Coordinates of C-alpha atoms and ligand atoms in Angstrom, one line a residue:
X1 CA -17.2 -79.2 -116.2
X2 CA -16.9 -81.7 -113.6
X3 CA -15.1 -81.4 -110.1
X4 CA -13.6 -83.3 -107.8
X5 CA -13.6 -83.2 -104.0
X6 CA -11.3 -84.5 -101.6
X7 CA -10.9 -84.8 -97.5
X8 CA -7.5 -85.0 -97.3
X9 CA -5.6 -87.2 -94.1
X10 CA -6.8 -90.5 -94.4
X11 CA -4.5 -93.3 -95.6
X12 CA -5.0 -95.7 -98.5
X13 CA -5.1 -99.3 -97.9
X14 CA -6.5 -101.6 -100.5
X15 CA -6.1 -103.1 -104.1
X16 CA -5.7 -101.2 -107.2
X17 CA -6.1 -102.5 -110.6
X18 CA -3.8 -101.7 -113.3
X19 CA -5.0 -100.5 -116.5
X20 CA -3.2 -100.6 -119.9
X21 CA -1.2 -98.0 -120.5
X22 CA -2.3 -95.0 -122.8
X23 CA 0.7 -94.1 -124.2
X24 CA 1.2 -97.5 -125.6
X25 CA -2.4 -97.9 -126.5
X26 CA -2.7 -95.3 -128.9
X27 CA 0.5 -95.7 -131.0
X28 CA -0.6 -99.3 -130.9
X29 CA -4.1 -98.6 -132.5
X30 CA -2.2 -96.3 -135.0
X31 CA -0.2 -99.5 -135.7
X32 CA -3.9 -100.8 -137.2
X33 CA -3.6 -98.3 -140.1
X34 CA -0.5 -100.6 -141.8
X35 CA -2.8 -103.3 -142.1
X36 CA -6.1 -104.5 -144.1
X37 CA -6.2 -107.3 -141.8
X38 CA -7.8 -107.1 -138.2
X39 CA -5.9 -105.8 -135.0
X40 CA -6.9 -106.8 -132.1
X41 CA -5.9 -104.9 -129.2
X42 CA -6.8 -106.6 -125.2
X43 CA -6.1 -104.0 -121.8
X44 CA -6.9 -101.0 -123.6
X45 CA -7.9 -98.3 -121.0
X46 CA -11.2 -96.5 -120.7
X47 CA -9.7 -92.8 -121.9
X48 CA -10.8 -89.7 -123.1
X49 CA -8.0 -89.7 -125.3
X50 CA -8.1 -93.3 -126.7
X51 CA -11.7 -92.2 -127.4
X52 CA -10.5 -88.6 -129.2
X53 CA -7.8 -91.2 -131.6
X54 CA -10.8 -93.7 -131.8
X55 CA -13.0 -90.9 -133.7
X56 CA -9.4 -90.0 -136.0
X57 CA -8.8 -93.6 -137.3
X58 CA -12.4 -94.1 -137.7
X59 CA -12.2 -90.8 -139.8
X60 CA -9.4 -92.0 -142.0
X61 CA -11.9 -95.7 -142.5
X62 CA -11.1 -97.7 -139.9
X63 CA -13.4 -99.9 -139.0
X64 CA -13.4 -100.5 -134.6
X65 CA -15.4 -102.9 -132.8
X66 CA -15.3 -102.8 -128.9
X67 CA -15.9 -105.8 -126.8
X68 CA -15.9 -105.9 -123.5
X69 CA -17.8 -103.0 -122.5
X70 CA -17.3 -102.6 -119.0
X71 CA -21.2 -102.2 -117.5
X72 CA -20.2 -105.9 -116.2
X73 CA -18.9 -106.9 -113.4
X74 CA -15.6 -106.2 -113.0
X75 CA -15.3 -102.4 -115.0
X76 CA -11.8 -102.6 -114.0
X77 CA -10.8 -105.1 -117.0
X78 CA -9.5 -103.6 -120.1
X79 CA -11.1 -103.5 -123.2
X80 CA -10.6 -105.2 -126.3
X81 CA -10.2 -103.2 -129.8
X82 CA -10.8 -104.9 -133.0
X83 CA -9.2 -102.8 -135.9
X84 CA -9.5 -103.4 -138.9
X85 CA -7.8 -100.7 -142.3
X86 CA -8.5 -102.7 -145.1
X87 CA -9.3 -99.4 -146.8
X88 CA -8.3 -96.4 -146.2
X89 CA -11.1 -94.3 -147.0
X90 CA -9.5 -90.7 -146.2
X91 CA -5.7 -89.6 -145.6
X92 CA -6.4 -86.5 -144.0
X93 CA -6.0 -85.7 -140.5
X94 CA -8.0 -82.5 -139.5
X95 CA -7.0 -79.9 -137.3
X96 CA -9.7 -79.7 -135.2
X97 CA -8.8 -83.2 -134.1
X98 CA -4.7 -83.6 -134.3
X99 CA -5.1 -80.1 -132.1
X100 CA -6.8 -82.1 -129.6
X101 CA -4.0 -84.7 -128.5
X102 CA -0.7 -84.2 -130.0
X103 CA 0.0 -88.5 -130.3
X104 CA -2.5 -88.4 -133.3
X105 CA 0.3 -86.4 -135.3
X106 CA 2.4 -90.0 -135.0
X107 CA -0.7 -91.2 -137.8
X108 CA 1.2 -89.5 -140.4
X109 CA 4.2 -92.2 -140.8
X110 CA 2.0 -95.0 -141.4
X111 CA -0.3 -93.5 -143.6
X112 CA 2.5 -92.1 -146.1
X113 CA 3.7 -95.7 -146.3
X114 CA 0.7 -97.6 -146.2
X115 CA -1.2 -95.4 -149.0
X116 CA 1.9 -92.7 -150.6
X117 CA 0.6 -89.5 -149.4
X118 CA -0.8 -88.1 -146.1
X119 CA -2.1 -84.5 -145.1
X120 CA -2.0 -84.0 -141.4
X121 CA -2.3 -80.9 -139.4
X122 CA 0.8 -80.1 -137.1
X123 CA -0.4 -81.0 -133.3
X124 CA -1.1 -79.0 -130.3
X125 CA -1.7 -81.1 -127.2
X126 CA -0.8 -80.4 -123.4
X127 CA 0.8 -76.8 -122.9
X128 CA 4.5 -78.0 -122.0
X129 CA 7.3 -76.4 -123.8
X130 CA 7.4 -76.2 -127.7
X131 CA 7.1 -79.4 -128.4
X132 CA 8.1 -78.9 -132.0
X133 CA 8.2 -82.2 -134.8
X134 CA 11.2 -81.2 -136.8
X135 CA 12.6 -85.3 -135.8
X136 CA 9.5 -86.5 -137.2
X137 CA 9.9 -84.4 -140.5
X138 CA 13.6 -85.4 -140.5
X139 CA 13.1 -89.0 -139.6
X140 CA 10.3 -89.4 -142.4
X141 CA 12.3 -87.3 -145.5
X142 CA 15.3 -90.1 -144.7
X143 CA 12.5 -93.0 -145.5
X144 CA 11.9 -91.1 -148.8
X145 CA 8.7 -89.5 -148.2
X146 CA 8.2 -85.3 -149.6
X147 CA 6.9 -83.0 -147.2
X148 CA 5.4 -80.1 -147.5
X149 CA 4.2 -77.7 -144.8
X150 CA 1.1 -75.8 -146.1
X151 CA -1.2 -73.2 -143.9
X152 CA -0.7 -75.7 -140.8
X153 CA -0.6 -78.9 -142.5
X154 CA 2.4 -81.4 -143.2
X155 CA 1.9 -82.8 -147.0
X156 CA 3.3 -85.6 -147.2
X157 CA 3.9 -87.8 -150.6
X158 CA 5.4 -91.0 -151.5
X159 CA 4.2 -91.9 -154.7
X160 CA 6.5 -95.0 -154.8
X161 CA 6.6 -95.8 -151.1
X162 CA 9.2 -96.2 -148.7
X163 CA 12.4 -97.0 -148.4
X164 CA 14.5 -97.7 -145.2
X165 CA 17.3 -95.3 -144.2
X166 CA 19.3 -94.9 -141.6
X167 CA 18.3 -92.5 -139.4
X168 CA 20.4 -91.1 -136.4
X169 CA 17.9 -89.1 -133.4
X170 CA 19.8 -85.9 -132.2
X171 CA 17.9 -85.8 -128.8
X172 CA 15.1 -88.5 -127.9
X173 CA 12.0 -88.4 -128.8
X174 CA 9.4 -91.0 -128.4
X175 CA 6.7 -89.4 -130.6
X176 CA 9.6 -89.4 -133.3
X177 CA 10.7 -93.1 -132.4
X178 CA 6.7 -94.3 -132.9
X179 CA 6.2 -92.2 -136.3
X180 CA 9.6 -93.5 -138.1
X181 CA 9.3 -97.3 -136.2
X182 CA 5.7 -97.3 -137.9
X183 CA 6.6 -96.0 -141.1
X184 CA 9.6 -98.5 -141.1
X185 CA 7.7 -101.8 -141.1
X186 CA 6.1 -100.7 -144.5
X187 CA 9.3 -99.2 -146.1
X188 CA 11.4 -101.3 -148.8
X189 CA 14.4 -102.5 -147.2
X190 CA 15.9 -102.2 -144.0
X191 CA 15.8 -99.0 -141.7
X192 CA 18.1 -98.6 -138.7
X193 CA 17.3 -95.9 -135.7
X194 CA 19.6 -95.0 -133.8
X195 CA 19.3 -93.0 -130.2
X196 CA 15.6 -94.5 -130.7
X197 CA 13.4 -94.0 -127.2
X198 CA 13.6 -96.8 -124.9
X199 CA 10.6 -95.9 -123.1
X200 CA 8.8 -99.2 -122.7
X201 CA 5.7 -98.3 -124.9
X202 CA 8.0 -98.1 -128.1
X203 CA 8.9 -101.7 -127.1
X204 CA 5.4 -102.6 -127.1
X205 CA 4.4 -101.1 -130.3
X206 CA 7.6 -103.0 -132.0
X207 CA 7.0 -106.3 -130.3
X208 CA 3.3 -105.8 -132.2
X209 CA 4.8 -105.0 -135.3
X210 CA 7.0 -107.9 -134.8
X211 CA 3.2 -110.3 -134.4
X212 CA 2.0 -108.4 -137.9
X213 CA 5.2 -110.1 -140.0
X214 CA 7.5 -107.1 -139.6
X215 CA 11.5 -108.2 -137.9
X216 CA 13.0 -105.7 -135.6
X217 CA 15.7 -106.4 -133.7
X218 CA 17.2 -104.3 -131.3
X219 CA 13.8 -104.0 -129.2
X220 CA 14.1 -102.2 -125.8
X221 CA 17.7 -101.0 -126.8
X222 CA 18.0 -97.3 -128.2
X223 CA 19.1 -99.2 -132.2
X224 CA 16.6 -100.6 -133.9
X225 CA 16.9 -102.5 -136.9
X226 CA 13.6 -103.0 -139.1
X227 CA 12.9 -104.7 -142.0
X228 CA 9.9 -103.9 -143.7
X229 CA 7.5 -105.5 -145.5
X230 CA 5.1 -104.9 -148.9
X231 CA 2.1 -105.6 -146.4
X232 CA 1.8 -106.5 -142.8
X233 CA -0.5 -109.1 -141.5
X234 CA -3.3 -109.2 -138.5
X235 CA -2.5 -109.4 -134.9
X236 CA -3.1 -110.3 -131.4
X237 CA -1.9 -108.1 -129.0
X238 CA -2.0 -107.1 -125.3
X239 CA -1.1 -103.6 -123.8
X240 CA 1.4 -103.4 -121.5
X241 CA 0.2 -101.8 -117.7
X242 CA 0.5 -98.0 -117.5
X243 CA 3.7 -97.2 -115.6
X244 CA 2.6 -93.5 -114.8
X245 CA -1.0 -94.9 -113.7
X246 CA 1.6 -97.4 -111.5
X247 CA 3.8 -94.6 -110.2
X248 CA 1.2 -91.8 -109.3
X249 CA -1.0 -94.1 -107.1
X250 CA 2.8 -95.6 -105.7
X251 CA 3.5 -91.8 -105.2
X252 CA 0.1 -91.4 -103.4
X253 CA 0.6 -94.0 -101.2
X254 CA 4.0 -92.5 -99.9
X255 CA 1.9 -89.3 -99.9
X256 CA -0.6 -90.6 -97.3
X257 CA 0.9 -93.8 -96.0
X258 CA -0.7 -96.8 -95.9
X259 CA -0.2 -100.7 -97.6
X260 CA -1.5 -100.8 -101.2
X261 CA -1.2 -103.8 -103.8
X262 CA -1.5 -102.2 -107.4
X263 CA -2.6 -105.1 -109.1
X264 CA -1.0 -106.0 -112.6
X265 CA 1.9 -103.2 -112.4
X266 CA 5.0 -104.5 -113.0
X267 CA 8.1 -102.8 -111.0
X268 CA 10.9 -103.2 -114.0
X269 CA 8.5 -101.0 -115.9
X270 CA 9.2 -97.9 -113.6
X271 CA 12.5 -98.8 -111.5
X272 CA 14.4 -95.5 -111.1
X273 CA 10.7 -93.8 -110.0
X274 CA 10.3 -96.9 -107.6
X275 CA 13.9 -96.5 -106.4
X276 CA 13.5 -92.6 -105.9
X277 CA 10.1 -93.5 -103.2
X278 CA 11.9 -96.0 -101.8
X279 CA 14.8 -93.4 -100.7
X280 CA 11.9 -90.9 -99.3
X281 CA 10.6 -93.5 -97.0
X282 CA 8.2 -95.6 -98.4
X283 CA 8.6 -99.9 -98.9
X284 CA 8.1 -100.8 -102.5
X285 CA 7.8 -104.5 -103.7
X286 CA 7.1 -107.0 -106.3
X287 CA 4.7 -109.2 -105.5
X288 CA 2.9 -112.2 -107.2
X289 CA 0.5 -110.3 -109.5
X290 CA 1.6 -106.5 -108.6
X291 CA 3.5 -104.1 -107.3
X292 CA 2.8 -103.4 -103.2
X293 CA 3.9 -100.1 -101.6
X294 CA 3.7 -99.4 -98.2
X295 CA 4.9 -96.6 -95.9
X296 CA 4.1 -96.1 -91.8
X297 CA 5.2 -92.7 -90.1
X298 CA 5.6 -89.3 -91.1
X299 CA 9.2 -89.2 -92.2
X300 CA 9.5 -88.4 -95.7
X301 CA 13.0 -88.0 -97.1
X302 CA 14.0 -85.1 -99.2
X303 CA 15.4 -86.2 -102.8
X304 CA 17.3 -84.6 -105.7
X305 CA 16.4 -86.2 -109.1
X306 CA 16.6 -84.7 -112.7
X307 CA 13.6 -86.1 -115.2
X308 CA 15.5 -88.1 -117.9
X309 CA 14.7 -90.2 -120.9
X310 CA 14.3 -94.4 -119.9
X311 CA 15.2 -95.6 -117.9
X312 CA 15.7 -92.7 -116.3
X313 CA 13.4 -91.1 -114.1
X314 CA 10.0 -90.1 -116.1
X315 CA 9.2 -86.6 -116.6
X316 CA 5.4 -87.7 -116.5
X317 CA 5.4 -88.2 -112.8
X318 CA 7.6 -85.0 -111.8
X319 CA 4.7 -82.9 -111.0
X320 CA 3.5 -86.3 -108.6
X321 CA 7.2 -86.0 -106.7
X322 CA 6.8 -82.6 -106.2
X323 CA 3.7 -82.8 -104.4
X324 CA 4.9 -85.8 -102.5
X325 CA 8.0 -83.6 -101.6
X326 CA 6.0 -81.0 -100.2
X327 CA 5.8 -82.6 -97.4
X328 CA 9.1 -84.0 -96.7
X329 CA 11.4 -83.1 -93.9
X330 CA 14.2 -81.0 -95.4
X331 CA 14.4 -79.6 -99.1
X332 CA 14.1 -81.5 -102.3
X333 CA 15.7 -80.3 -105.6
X334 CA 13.6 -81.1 -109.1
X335 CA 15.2 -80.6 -112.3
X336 CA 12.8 -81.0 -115.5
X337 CA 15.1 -81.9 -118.5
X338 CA 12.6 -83.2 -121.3
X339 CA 9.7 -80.2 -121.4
X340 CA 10.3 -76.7 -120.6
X341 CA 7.3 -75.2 -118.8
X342 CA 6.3 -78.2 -117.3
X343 CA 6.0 -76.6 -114.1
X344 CA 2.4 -75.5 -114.6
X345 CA 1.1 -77.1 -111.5
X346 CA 3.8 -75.3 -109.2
X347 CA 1.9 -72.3 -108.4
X348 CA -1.2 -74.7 -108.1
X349 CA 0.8 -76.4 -105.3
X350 CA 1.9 -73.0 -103.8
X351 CA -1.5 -72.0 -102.9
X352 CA -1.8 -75.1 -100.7
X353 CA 0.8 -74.1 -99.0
X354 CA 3.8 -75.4 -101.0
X355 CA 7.7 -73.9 -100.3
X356 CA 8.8 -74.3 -104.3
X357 CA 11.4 -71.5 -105.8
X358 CA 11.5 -72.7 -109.6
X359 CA 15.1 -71.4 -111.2
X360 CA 14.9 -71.9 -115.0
X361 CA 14.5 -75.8 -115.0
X362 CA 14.9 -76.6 -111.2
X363 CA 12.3 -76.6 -108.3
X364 CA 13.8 -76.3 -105.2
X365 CA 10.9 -78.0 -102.7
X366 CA 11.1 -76.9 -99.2
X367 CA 9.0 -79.0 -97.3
X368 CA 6.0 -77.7 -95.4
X369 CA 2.5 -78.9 -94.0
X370 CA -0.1 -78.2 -96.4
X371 CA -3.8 -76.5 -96.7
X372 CA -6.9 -76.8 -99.0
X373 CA -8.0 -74.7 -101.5
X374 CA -9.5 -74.5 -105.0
X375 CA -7.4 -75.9 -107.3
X376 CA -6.8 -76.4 -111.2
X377 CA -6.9 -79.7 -112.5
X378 CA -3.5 -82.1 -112.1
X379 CA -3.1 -85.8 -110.5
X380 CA -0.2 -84.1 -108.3
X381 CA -2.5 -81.7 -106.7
X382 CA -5.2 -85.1 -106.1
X383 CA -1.7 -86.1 -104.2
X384 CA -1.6 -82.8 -102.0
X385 CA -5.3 -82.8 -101.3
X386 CA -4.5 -87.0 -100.0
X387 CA -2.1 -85.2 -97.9
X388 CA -4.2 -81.8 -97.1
X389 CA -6.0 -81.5 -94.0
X390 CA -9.6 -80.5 -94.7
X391 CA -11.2 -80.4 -98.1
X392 CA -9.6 -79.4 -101.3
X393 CA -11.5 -78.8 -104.5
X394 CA -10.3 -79.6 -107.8
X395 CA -11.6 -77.8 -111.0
X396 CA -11.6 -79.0 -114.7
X397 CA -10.8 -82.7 -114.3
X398 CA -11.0 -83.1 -118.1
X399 CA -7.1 -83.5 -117.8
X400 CA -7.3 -86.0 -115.3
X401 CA -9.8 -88.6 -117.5
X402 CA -7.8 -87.7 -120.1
X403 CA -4.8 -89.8 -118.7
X404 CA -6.4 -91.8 -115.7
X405 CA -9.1 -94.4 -115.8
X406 CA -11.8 -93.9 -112.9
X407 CA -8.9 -92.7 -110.9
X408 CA -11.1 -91.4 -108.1
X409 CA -13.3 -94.9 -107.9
X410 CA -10.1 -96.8 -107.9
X411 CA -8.9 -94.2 -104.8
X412 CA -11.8 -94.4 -102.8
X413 CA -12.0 -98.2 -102.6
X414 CA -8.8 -98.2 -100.8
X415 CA -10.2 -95.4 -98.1
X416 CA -9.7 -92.0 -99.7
X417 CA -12.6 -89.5 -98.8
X418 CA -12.7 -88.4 -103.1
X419 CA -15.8 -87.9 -105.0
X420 CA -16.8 -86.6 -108.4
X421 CA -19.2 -83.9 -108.7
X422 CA -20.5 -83.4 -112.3
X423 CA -21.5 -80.8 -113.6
X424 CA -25.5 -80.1 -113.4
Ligands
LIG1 C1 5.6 -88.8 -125.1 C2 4.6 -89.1 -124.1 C3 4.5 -88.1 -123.0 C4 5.9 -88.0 -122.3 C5 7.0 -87.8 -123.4 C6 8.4 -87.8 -122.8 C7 2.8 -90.2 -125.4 C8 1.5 -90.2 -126.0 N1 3.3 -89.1 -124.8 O1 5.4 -87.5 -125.7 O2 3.6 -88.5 -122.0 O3 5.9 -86.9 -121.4 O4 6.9 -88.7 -124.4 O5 8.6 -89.0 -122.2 O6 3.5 -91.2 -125.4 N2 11.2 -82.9 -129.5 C9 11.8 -82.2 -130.5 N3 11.6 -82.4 -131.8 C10 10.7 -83.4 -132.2 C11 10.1 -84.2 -131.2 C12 10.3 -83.9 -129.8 O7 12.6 -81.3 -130.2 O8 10.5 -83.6 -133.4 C13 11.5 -82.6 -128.1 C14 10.3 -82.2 -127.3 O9 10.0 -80.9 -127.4 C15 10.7 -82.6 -125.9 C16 11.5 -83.9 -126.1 O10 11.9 -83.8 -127.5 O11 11.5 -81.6 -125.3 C17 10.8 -85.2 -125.8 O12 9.6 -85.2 -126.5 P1 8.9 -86.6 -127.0 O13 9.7 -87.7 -126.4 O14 8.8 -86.5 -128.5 O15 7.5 -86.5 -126.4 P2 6.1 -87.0 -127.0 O16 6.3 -88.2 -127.9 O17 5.4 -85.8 -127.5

């Protein structure tokens, strides 16, 4: 497996491209399965797990044409998807792949309604927490559909099709939001979610449903109002940028100092994360074209934040503060709210050097200066090796490609000392 080696204490100046983001991407080319017309799908990031949901859909018949590939000369650029379900040749969703990446579980709303029945296998995905599916189940028997859970698999059956509901979320869950949203635009009638995710991805996915002939209202807002159709149309549609992508290189800017422009990232997509650097220290700004953060001197403010649903502060860059707080002058407090366990990469962290006392959900961060070691794979501990003085080696990068597109190219034009070494 491949490595990566850093040499830490040099600051980042430069331009950073945006990509699309991946967590709107793939519920986006799951959105493909509704239709026997053609999706096409511009920004979508180079990822291992776009890749891994690529080879499902294929599986269940969809046809995918790639344009753009990016030998050219700007590898940055997104690529485009052509999708096209016009039929679906297989409704199963094995285990060996669903256990791969947990978003290809969110296949199973839209192929209920699109074709009555569905079999896919219940999801594994990162280690955080439980990470169970009852909303999903819950949200999909409202629209009408019968599930059965057999040796691993969901069943699911709908001989008649759908037919909208009202459905009312206990506790948000965007995976949930994106399998009963899908599943909506194809049911009879209208459905209505309420305490639907806000996160801006589920916006994207409905605002492409919207383009394919289905009419939600309510988009952005935690009630959505659906009215689905016998058959959705084609579509053009663009991927939002990748707010986490936007926040982690923000984060490792106010991790090593320095004046980067991360081209095509748009603040409102990540406020209360951009909000929460500003108050350690670093300058953070809109800009024609981007989002620019800047920070001089080594004072780093301490901060308290809890991880919240949007707009609240994402859970997906807590790890990122953390290692950003490791260096601040005073103590930090971190509570994780959405995941338990996602505070894998805290004993990571400690063998740099890291002060962190974890009390059920809460990190308390004291910080402290930092040294290198070798290291288990996470983008916050790419942030403490920025930081580190000396060279830190990073093992098992699969995770890393699996959520960041040439993340250490994209570093290392703006000065970082990072390489990739592959594997012989
Ligand atoms: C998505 C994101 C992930 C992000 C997370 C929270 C993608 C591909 N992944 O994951 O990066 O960290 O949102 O912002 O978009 N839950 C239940 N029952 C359910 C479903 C969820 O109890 O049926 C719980 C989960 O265990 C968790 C919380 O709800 O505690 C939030 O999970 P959810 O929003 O569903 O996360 P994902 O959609 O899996």
């Amino acid at each position: 497996m491949d490595r990566i080696r850093i040499n830490g204490g040099r600051q980042l100046k430069g331009t950073i491209p945006i990509s699309g983001a991946k967590n709107a991407a793939l519920p986006l080319m799951i959105a493909s399965l509704l239709t026997a017309d053609r999706l096409t799908l511009k920004n979508v990031p180079n990822l291992a797990d776009v890749n891994l949901l690529a080879r499902i859909l294929r599986n269940h018949g969809v046809d995918l044409a790639v344009d753009g590939k990016r030998s050219g000369p700007n590898p940055y650029l997104g690529e485009t998807f052509h999708l096209t379900a016009r039929d679906i040749a297989d409704t199963v969703a094995p285990y060996e792949m669903v256990s791969r990446m947990r978003a290809s579980f969110w296949v199973l709303g839209p192929l209920v309604a699109r074709m009555g029945q569905a079999k896919v296998s219940l999801p594994g995905g990162c280690a955080i927490g439980t990470r169970p599916v009852d909303m999903h189940l819950m949200g999909l028997r409202a629209l009408g559909a019968e599930l059965d859970i057999d040796a691993g698999y969901v069943l699911a059956r709908a001989p008649k099709g759908l037919r909208g509901a009202h459905i009312v979320f206990p506790k948000v869950s965007v995976g949930a939001t994106h399998n009963v949203l899908l599943a909506a635009a194809l049911a009879k009638g209208e459905t209505l979610i309420e305490n639907a995710a806000r996160e801006p991805e589920v916006g994207d996915v409905a605002s492409c449903l919207v383009k394919m002939g289905a009419r939600i209202e309510g988009i952005g807002s935690s009630t959505l109002r659906i009215q689905g159709r016998d058959s959705l149309e084609g579509a053009v549609h663009t991927v939002l940028p990748d707010r986490i992508e936007t926040g982690t290189f923000a984060f490792a800017v106010a991790a090593t100092g320095g004046d980067v422009m991360l081209e095509g990232a748009r603040y409102d997509l990540l406020q209360t994360a951009l909000e929460v650097l500003e108050r350690t220290g670093a300058t953070v700004a809109q800009e024609n074209g981007g989002v620019r953060v800047t920070r001089n001197g080594n004072y780093l403010e301490p901060v308290a934040i809890d991880t919240q649903p949007f707009p609240g502060f994402p859970t997906d860059l807590q790890a990122q503060l953390m290692a950003l707080m490791t260096r601040a002058q005073g103590t930090s407090v971190i509570r994780e709210t959405i995941f338990e366990n996602r505070f894998m990469h805290v004993q990571e962290l400690a063998r740099l050097g890291a002060d962190i006392q974890l009390h059920g959900d809460t990190a308390t961060v004291r910080g402290a200066p930092v040294m290198a070691t070798d290291l288990r794979a996470s983008v916050s501990l790419v942030i403490a090796g920025l930081m580190a003085d000396g060279e830190t080696t990073i093992n098992r990068v699969y995770h890393l490609d699996r959520g960041f597109e040439r993340l250490e190219e994209k570093l290392s034009r703006c000065g970082a000392a990072i390489e990739r070494l592959s594997a012989a």
